[in-house]
Short mmCIF file of C-alpha atoms in Angstrom, two decimals:
data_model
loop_
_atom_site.label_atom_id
_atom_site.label_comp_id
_atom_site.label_asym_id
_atom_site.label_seq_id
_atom_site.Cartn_x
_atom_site.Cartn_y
_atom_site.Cartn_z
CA UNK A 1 -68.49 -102.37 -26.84
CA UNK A 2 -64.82 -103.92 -26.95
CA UNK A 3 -64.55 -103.04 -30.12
CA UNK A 4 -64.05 -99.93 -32.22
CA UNK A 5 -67.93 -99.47 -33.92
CA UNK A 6 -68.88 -96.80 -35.75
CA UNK A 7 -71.47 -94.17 -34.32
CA UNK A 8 -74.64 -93.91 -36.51
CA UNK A 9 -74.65 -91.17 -38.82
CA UNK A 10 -73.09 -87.64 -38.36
CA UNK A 11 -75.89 -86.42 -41.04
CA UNK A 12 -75.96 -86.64 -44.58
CA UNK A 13 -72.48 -86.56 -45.79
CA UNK A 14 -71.08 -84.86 -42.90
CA UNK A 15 -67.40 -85.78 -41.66
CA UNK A 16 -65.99 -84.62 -38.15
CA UNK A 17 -63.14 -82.57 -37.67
CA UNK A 18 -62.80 -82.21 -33.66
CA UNK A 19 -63.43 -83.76 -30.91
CA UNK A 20 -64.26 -84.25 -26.99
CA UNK A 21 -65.28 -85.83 -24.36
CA UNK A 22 -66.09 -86.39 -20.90
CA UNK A 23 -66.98 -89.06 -18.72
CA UNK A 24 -69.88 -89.80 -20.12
CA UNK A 25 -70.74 -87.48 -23.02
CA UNK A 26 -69.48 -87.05 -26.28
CA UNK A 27 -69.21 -83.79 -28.63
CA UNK A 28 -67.61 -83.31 -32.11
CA UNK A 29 -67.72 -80.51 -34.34
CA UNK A 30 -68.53 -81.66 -38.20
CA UNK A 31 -67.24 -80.31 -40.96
CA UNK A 32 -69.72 -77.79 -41.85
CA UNK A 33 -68.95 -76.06 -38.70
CA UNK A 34 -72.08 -77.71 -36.90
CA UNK A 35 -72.04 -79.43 -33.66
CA UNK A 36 -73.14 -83.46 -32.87
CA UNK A 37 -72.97 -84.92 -29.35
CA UNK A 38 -74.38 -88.27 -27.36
CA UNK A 39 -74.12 -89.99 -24.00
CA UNK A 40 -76.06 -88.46 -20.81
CA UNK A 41 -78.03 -85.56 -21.06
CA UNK A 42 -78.98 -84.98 -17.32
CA UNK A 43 -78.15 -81.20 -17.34
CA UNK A 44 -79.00 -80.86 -21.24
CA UNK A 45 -75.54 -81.20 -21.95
CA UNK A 46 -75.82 -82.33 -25.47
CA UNK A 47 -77.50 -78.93 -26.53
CA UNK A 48 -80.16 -80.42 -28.42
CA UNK A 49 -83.01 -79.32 -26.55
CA UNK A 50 -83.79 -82.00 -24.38
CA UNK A 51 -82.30 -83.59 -20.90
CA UNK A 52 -83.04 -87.00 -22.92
CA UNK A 53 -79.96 -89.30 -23.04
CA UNK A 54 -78.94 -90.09 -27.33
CA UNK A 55 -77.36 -93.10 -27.92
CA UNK A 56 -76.81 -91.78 -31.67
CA UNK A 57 -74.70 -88.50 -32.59
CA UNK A 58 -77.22 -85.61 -32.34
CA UNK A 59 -77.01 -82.21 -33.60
CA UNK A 60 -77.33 -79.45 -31.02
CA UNK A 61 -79.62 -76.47 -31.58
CA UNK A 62 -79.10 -73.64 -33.46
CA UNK A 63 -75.37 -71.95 -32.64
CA UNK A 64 -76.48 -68.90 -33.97
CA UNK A 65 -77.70 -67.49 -37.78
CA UNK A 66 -74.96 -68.43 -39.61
CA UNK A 67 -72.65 -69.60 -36.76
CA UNK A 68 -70.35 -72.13 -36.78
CA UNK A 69 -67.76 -74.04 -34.15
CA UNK A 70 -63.81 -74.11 -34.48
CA UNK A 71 -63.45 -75.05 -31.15
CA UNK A 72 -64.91 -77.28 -28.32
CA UNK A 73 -64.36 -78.45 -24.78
CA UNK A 74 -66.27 -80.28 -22.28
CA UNK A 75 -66.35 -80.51 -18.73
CA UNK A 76 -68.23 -82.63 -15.89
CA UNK A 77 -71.88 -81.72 -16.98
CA UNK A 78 -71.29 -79.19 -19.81
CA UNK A 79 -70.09 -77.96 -22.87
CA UNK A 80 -68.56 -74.95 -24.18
CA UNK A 81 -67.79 -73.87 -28.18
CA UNK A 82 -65.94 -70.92 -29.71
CA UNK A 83 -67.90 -69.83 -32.86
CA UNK A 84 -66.04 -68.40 -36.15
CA UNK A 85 -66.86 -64.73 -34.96
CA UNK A 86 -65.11 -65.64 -31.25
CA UNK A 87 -67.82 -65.51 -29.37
CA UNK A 88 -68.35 -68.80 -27.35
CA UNK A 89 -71.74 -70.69 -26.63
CA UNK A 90 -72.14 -72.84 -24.06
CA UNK A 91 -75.04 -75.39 -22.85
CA UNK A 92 -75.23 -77.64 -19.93
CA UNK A 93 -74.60 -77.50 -16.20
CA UNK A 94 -75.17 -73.78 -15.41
CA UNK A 95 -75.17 -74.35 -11.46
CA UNK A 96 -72.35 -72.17 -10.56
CA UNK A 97 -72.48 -70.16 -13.62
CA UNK A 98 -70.43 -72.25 -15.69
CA UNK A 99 -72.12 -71.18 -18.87
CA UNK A 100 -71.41 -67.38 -18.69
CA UNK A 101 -74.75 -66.33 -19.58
CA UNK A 102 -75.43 -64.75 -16.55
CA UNK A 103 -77.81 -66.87 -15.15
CA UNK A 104 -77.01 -69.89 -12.85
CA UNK A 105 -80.00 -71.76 -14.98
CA UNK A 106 -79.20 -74.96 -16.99
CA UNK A 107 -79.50 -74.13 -20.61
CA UNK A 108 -80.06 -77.65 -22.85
CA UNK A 109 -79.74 -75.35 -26.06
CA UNK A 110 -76.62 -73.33 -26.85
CA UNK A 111 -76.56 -69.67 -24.73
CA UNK A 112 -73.96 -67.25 -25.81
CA UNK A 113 -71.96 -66.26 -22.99
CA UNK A 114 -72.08 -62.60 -21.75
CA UNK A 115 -69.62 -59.97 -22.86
CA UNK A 116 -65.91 -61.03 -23.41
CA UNK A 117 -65.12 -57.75 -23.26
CA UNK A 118 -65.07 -54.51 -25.66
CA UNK A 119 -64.43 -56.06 -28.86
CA UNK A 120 -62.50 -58.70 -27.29
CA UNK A 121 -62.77 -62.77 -28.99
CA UNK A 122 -62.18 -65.86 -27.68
CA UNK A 123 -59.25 -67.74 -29.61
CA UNK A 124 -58.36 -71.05 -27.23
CA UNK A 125 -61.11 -72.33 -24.49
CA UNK A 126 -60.28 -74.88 -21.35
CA UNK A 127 -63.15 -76.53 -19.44
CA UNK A 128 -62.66 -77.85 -15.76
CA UNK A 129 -65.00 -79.81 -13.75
CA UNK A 130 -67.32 -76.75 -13.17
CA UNK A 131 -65.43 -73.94 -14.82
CA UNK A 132 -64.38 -72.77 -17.97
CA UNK A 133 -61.72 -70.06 -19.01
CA UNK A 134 -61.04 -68.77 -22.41
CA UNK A 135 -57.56 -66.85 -23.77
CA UNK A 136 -58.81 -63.66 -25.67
CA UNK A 137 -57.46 -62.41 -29.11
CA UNK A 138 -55.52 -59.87 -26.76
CA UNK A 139 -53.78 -62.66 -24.63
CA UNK A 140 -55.68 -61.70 -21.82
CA UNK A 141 -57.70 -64.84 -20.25
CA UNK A 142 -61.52 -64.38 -18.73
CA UNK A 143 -63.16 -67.21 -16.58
CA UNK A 144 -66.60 -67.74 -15.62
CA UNK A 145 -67.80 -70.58 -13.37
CA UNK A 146 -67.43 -72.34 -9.91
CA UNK A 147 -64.78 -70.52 -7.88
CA UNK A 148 -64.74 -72.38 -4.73
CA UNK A 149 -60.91 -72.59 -4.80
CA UNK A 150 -60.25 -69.44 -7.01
CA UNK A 151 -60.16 -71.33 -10.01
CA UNK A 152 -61.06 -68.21 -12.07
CA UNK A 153 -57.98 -66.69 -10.97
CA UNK A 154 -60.01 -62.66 -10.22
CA UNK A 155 -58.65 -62.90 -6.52
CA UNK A 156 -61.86 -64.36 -5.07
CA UNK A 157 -63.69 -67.51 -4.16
CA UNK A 158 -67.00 -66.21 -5.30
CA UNK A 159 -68.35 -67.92 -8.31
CA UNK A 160 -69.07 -65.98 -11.74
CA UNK A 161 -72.06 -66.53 -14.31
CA UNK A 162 -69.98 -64.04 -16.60
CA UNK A 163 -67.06 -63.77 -18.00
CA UNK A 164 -64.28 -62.38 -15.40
CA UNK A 165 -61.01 -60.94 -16.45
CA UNK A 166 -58.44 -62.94 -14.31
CA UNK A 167 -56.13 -60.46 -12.53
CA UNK A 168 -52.67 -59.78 -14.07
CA UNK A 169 -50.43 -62.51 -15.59
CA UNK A 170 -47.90 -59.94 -15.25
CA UNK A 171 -46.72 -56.77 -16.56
CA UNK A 172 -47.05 -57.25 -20.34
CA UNK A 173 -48.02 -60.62 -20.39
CA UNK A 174 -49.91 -62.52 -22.83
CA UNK A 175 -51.56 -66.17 -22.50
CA UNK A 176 -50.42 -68.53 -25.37
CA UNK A 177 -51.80 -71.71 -24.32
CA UNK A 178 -54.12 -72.99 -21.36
CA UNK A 179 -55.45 -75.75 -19.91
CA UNK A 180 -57.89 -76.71 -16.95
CA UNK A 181 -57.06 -79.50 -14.56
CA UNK A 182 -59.87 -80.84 -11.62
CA UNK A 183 -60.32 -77.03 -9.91
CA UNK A 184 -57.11 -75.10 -11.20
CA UNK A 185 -55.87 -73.84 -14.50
CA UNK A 186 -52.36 -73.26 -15.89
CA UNK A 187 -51.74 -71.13 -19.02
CA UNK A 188 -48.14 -70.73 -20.83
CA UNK A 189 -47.58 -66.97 -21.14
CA UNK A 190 -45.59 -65.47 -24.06
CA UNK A 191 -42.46 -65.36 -22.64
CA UNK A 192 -42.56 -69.21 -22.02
CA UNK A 193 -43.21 -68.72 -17.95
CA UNK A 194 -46.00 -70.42 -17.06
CA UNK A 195 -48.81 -68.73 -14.40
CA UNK A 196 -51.37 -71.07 -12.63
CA UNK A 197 -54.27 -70.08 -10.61
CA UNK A 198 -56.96 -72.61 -8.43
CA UNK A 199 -57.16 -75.54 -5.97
CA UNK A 200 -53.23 -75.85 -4.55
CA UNK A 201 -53.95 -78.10 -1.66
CA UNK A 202 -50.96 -80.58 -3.45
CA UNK A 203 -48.91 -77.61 -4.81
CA UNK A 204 -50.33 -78.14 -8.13
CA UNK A 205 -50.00 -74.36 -8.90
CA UNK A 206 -46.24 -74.75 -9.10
CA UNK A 207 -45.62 -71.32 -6.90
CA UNK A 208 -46.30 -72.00 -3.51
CA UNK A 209 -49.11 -69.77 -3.52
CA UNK A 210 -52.40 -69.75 -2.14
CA UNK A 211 -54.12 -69.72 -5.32
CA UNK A 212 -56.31 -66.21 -5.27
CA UNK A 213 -54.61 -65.22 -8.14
CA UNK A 214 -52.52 -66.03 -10.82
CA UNK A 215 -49.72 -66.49 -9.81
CA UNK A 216 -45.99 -66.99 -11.89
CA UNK A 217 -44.22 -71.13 -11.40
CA UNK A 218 -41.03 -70.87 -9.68
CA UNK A 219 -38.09 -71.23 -12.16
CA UNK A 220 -38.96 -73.74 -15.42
CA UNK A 221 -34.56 -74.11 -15.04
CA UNK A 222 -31.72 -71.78 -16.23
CA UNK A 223 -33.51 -70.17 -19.66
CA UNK A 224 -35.84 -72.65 -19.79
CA UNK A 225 -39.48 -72.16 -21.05
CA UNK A 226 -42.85 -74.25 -21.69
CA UNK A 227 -43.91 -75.12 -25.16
CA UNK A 228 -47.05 -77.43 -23.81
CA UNK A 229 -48.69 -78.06 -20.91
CA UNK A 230 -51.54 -80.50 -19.31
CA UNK A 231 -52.99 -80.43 -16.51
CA UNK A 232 -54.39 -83.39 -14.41
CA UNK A 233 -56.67 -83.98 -11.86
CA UNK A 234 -54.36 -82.23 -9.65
CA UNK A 235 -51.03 -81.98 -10.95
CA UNK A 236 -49.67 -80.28 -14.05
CA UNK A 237 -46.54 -81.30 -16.48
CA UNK A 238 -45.10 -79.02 -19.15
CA UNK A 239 -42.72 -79.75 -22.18
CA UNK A 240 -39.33 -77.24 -21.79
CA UNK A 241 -38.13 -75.79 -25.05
CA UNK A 242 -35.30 -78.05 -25.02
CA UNK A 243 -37.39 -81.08 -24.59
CA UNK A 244 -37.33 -81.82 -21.17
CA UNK A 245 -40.30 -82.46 -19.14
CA UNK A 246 -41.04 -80.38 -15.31
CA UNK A 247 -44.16 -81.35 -13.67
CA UNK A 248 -45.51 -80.24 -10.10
CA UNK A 249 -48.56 -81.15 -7.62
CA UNK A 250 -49.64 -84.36 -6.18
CA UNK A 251 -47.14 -86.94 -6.40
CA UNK A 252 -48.33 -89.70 -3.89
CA UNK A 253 -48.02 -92.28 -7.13
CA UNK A 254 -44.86 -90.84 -8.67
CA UNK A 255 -47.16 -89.07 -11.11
CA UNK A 256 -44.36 -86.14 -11.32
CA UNK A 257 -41.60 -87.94 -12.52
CA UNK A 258 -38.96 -87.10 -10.36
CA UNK A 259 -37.95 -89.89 -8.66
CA UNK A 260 -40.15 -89.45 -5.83
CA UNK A 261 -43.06 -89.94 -4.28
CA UNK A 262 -43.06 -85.96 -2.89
CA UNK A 263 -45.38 -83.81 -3.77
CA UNK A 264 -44.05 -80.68 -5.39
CA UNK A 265 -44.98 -76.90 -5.03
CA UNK A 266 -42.39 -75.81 -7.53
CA UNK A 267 -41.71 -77.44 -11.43
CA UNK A 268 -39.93 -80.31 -10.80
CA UNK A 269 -37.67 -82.11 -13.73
CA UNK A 270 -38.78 -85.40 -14.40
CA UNK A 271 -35.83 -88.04 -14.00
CA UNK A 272 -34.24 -88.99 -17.54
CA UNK A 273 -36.44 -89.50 -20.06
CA UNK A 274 -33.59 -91.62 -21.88
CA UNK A 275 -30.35 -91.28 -23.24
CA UNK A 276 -30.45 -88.33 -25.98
CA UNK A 277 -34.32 -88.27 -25.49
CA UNK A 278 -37.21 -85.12 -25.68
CA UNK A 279 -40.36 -85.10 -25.50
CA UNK A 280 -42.92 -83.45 -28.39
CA UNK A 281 -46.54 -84.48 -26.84
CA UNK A 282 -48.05 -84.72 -23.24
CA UNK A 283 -50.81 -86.27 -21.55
CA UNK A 284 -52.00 -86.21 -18.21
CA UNK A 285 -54.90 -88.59 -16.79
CA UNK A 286 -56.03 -88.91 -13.19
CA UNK A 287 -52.71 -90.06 -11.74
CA UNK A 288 -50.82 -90.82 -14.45
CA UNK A 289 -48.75 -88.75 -17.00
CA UNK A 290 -47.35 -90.22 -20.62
CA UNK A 291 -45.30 -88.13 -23.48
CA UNK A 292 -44.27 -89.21 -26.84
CA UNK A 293 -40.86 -88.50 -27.43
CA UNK A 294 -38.64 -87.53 -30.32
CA UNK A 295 -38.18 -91.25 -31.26
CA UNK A 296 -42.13 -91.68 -31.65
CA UNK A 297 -41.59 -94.01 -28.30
CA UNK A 298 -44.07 -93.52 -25.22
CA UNK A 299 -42.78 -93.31 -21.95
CA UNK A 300 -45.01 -93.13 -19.18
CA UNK A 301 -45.17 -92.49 -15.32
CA UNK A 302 -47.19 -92.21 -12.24
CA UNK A 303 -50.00 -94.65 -11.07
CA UNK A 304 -49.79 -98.19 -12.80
CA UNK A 305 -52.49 -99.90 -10.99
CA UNK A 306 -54.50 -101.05 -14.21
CA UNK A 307 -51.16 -100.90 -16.39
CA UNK A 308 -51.85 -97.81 -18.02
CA UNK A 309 -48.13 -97.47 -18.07
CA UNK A 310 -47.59 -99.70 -20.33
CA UNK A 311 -44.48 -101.16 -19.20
CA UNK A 312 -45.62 -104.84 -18.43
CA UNK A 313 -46.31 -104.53 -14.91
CA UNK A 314 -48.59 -102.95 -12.67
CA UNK A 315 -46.10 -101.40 -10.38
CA UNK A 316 -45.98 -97.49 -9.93
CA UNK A 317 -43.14 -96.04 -11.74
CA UNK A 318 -41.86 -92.54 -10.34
CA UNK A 319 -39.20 -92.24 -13.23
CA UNK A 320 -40.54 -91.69 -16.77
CA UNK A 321 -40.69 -95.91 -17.70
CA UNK A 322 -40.78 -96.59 -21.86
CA UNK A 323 -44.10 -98.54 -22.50
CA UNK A 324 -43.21 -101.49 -24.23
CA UNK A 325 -43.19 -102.08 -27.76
CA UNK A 326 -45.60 -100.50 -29.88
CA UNK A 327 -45.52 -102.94 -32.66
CA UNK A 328 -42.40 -104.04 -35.13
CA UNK A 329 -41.22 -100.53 -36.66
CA UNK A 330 -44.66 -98.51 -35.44
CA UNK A 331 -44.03 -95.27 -33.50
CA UNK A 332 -46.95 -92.63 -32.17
CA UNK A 333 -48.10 -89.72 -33.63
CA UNK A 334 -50.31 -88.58 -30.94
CA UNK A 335 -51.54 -89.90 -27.39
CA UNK A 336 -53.87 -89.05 -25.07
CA UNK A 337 -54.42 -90.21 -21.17
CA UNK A 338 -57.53 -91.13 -19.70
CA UNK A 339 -58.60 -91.63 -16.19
CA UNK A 340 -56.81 -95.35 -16.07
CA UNK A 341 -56.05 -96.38 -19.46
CA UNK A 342 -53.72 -94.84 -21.97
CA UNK A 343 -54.53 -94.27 -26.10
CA UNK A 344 -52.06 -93.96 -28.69
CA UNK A 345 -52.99 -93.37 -32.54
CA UNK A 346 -49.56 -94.75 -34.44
CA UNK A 347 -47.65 -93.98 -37.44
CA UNK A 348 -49.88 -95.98 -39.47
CA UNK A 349 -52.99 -94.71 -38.49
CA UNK A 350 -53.70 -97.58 -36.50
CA UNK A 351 -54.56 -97.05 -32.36
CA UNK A 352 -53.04 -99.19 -29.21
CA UNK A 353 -54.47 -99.00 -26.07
CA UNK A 354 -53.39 -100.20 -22.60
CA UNK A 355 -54.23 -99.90 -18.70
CA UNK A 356 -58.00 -100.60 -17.27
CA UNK A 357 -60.20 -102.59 -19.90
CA UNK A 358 -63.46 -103.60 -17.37
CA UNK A 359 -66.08 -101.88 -19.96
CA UNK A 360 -63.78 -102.30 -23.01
CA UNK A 361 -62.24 -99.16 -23.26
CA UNK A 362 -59.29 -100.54 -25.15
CA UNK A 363 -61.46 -102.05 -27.95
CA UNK A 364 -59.14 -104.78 -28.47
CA UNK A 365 -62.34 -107.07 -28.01
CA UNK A 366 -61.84 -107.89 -24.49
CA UNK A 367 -62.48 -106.78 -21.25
CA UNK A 368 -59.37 -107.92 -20.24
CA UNK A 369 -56.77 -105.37 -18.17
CA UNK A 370 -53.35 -104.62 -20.53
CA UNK A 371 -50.18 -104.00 -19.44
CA UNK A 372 -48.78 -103.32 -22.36
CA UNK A 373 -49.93 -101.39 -25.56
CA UNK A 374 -52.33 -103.40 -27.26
CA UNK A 375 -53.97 -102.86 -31.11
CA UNK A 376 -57.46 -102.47 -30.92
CA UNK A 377 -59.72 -104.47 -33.16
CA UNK A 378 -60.01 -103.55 -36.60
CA UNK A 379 -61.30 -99.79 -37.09
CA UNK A 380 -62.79 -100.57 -40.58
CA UNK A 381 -61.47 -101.87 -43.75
CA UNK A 382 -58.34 -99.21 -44.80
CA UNK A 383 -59.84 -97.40 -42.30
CA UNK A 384 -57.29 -94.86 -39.91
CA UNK A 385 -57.40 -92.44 -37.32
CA UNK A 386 -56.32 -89.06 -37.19
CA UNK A 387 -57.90 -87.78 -33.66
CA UNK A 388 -58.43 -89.56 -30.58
CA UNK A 389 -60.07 -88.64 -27.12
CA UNK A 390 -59.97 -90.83 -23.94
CA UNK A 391 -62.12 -90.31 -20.68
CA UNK A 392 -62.73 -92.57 -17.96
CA UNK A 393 -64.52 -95.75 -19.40
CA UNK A 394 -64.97 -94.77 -23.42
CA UNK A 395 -62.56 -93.75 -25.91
CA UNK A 396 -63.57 -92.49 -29.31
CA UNK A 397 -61.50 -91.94 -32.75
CA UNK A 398 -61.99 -89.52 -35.69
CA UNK A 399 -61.24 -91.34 -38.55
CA UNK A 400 -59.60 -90.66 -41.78
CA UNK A 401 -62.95 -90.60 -43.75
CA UNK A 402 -63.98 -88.05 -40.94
CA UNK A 403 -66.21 -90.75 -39.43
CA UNK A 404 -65.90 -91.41 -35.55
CA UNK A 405 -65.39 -94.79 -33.76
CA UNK A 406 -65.84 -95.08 -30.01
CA UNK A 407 -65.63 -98.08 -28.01
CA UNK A 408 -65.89 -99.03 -24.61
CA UNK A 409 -68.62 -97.73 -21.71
CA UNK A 410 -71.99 -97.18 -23.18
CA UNK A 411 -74.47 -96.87 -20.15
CA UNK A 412 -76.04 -93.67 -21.32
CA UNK A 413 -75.30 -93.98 -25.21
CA UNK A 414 -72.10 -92.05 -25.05
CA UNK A 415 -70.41 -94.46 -28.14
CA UNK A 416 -73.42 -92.97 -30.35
#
């Protein structure tokens, strides 16, 4: 589809309120605390039972007698929810133990994880390519998963089909925020440092460390501290409390910022973002990294191939490079980057899109490549968006009525 369409029902008048996806599934949590997905099912993924691919939004199983979701994440081949009581369930992929049940069996239903710990809840969750890590009501963090490069932080490479404390973010430190890049995992700690652990073959930790552990980012600057953070394929950027932007990892494709093509083993200041300018949102995709700033602009950086820059051109921009126009007066409200194409829901409610277009990803009703941000097709008479997620070849919208739009790659039903 090149077009925002509406996936068939959610269920009887059911709304949703989140959601997520991956390459080439789809999961939302509804509004009665319930759970729908579609797209592939190969590793039972959706949770509903089955390994059969739904081209339609399908409720998982059962989350539990009177369970419900407030929180969900996907990764390559599965799925992870925290529940109202903090436990998390997860279904899917279960190869390297990705599911925390204990097992290293694919589970196409949702599986509550093992023990968290004594009384300890899950409040924020993070889902890699084949592991999944979880900050606890105590700010500690516990990962479970594939640990081929340490990604679970415990000072090993041995993979875990339970939940695993990570070692020590430091003496009396707390996790505030986390997120998962390709094989490594950053969290913002409660002092505004920021600890990585994981895959640091392009210095993507940000502490010149080899990764066993988590392990503190050399200086954020002179009383400087995060307030957000993403984390791409394999390079990380964090919003400063004063609005700047330091990123770190692969830079090949100017993806950091800085002025350079270097990669960076320590947090890096992007160039200028522009005169008198912050930032307030970040995205990372594959090689590419876009904020909004104060203005409601979008300035973007890193890999242009496919013009998911923005800027006009397809040239690789290693300085952060305002996209061009939005639209007479419009501004964004929120943005996120996918592999090679860029999403943007404005202040109207209305969505641009811009970069790779081949399955129609943009849903501007072409499959024509954009350069520049680009209104997609109508999403429904007075119809707007409040949540958007984009992946490699699909984008989908909540919209205000709580119904979800998707558009773009549909090989295994994952537009519903």
């Amino acid at each position: 589809r090149n077009t925002p369409t509406q996936t068939s029902s959610l269920g009887t008048d059911r709304t949703a309120i989140a959601i997520t996806a991956r390459a080439e599934h789809t999961c939302a949590i509804l509004d009665d605390g319930s759970v729908s997905c579609w797209g592939y099912n190969n590793k039972g993924q959706l949770g509903d039972g089955t390994t059969t691919d739904r081209n339609t939004p399908t409720q998982t199983s059962s989350l539990g007698t009177d369970r419900t979701a407030v929180a969900i994440a996907t990764g390559g081949y599965h799925t992870c929810a925290i529940l109202d009581d903090g436990s998390v369930r997860c279904w899917g992929n279960n190869g390297q133990g990705q599911l925390g049940d204990g097992t290293n069996t694919d589970k196409n239903t949702p599986t509550q994880t093992s023990s968290l710990g004594a009384d300890r809840t899950a409040v924020a969750i993070t889902v890699g390519t084949s592991h999944t890590c979880a900050i606890l009501d105590d700010g500690s963090v516990s990962c479970w998963g594939g640990n081929g490069f340490s990604q679970l932080g415990d000072g090993t490479t041995t993979d875990r089909n339970t939940p695993t404390q990570i070692s020590t973010l430091g003496t009396d430190r707390t996790a505030v925020a986390i997120s998962a890049g390709y094989a490594h995992t950053c969290a913002i700690l409660d002092d505004g440092s920021v600890s990585c652990w994981g895959y640091n073959f392009y210095g993507q930790l940000g502490g010149g460390n080899s990764g066993e552990g988590p392990t503190q980012t050399s200086s954020l600057g002179t009383d400087r501290t995060a307030v957000a953070i993403t984390a791409g394929e394999y390079h990380t950027c964090a919003i400063l409390d004063d609005g700047s932007v330091s990123c770190w990892g692969k830079n090949n494709d100017g993806h950091l910022g800085d002025g350079t093509t270097t990669q960076r083993n320590t947090p890096t200041q992007t160039s200028s973002l522009g005169t008198d300018r912050t930032a307030v949102a970040i995205s990372a995709g594959y090689a590419h990294t876009c904020a909004i700033l104060d203005d409601g602009s979008v300035s973007c950086w890193g890999y242009n191939g496919y013009g998911q820059l923005g800027d006009g051109t397809t040239t690789d921009r290693s300085t952060p490079t305002q996209t061009s126009s939005l639209g007479t007066d419009r501004t964004a409200i929120a943005i996120n980057a996918g592999s090679l194409h860029t999403c943007a829901i404005l202040d109207d409610g209305s969505v641009s899109c811009w970069g790779w277009n081949d399955y129609g990803q943009l849903g501007d009703g072409t499959s024509t490549q954009r350069n520049t941000p680009t209104q997609t097709s109508s999403l429904g008479t007075d119809r707007t968006a409040i949540a958007i997620t984009a992946r490699a070849e699909h984008t989908c919208a909540i919209l205000d009525d709580g119904s979800v739009s998707c558009w773009g790659y549909n090989n295994k039903g994952q537009l519903g």
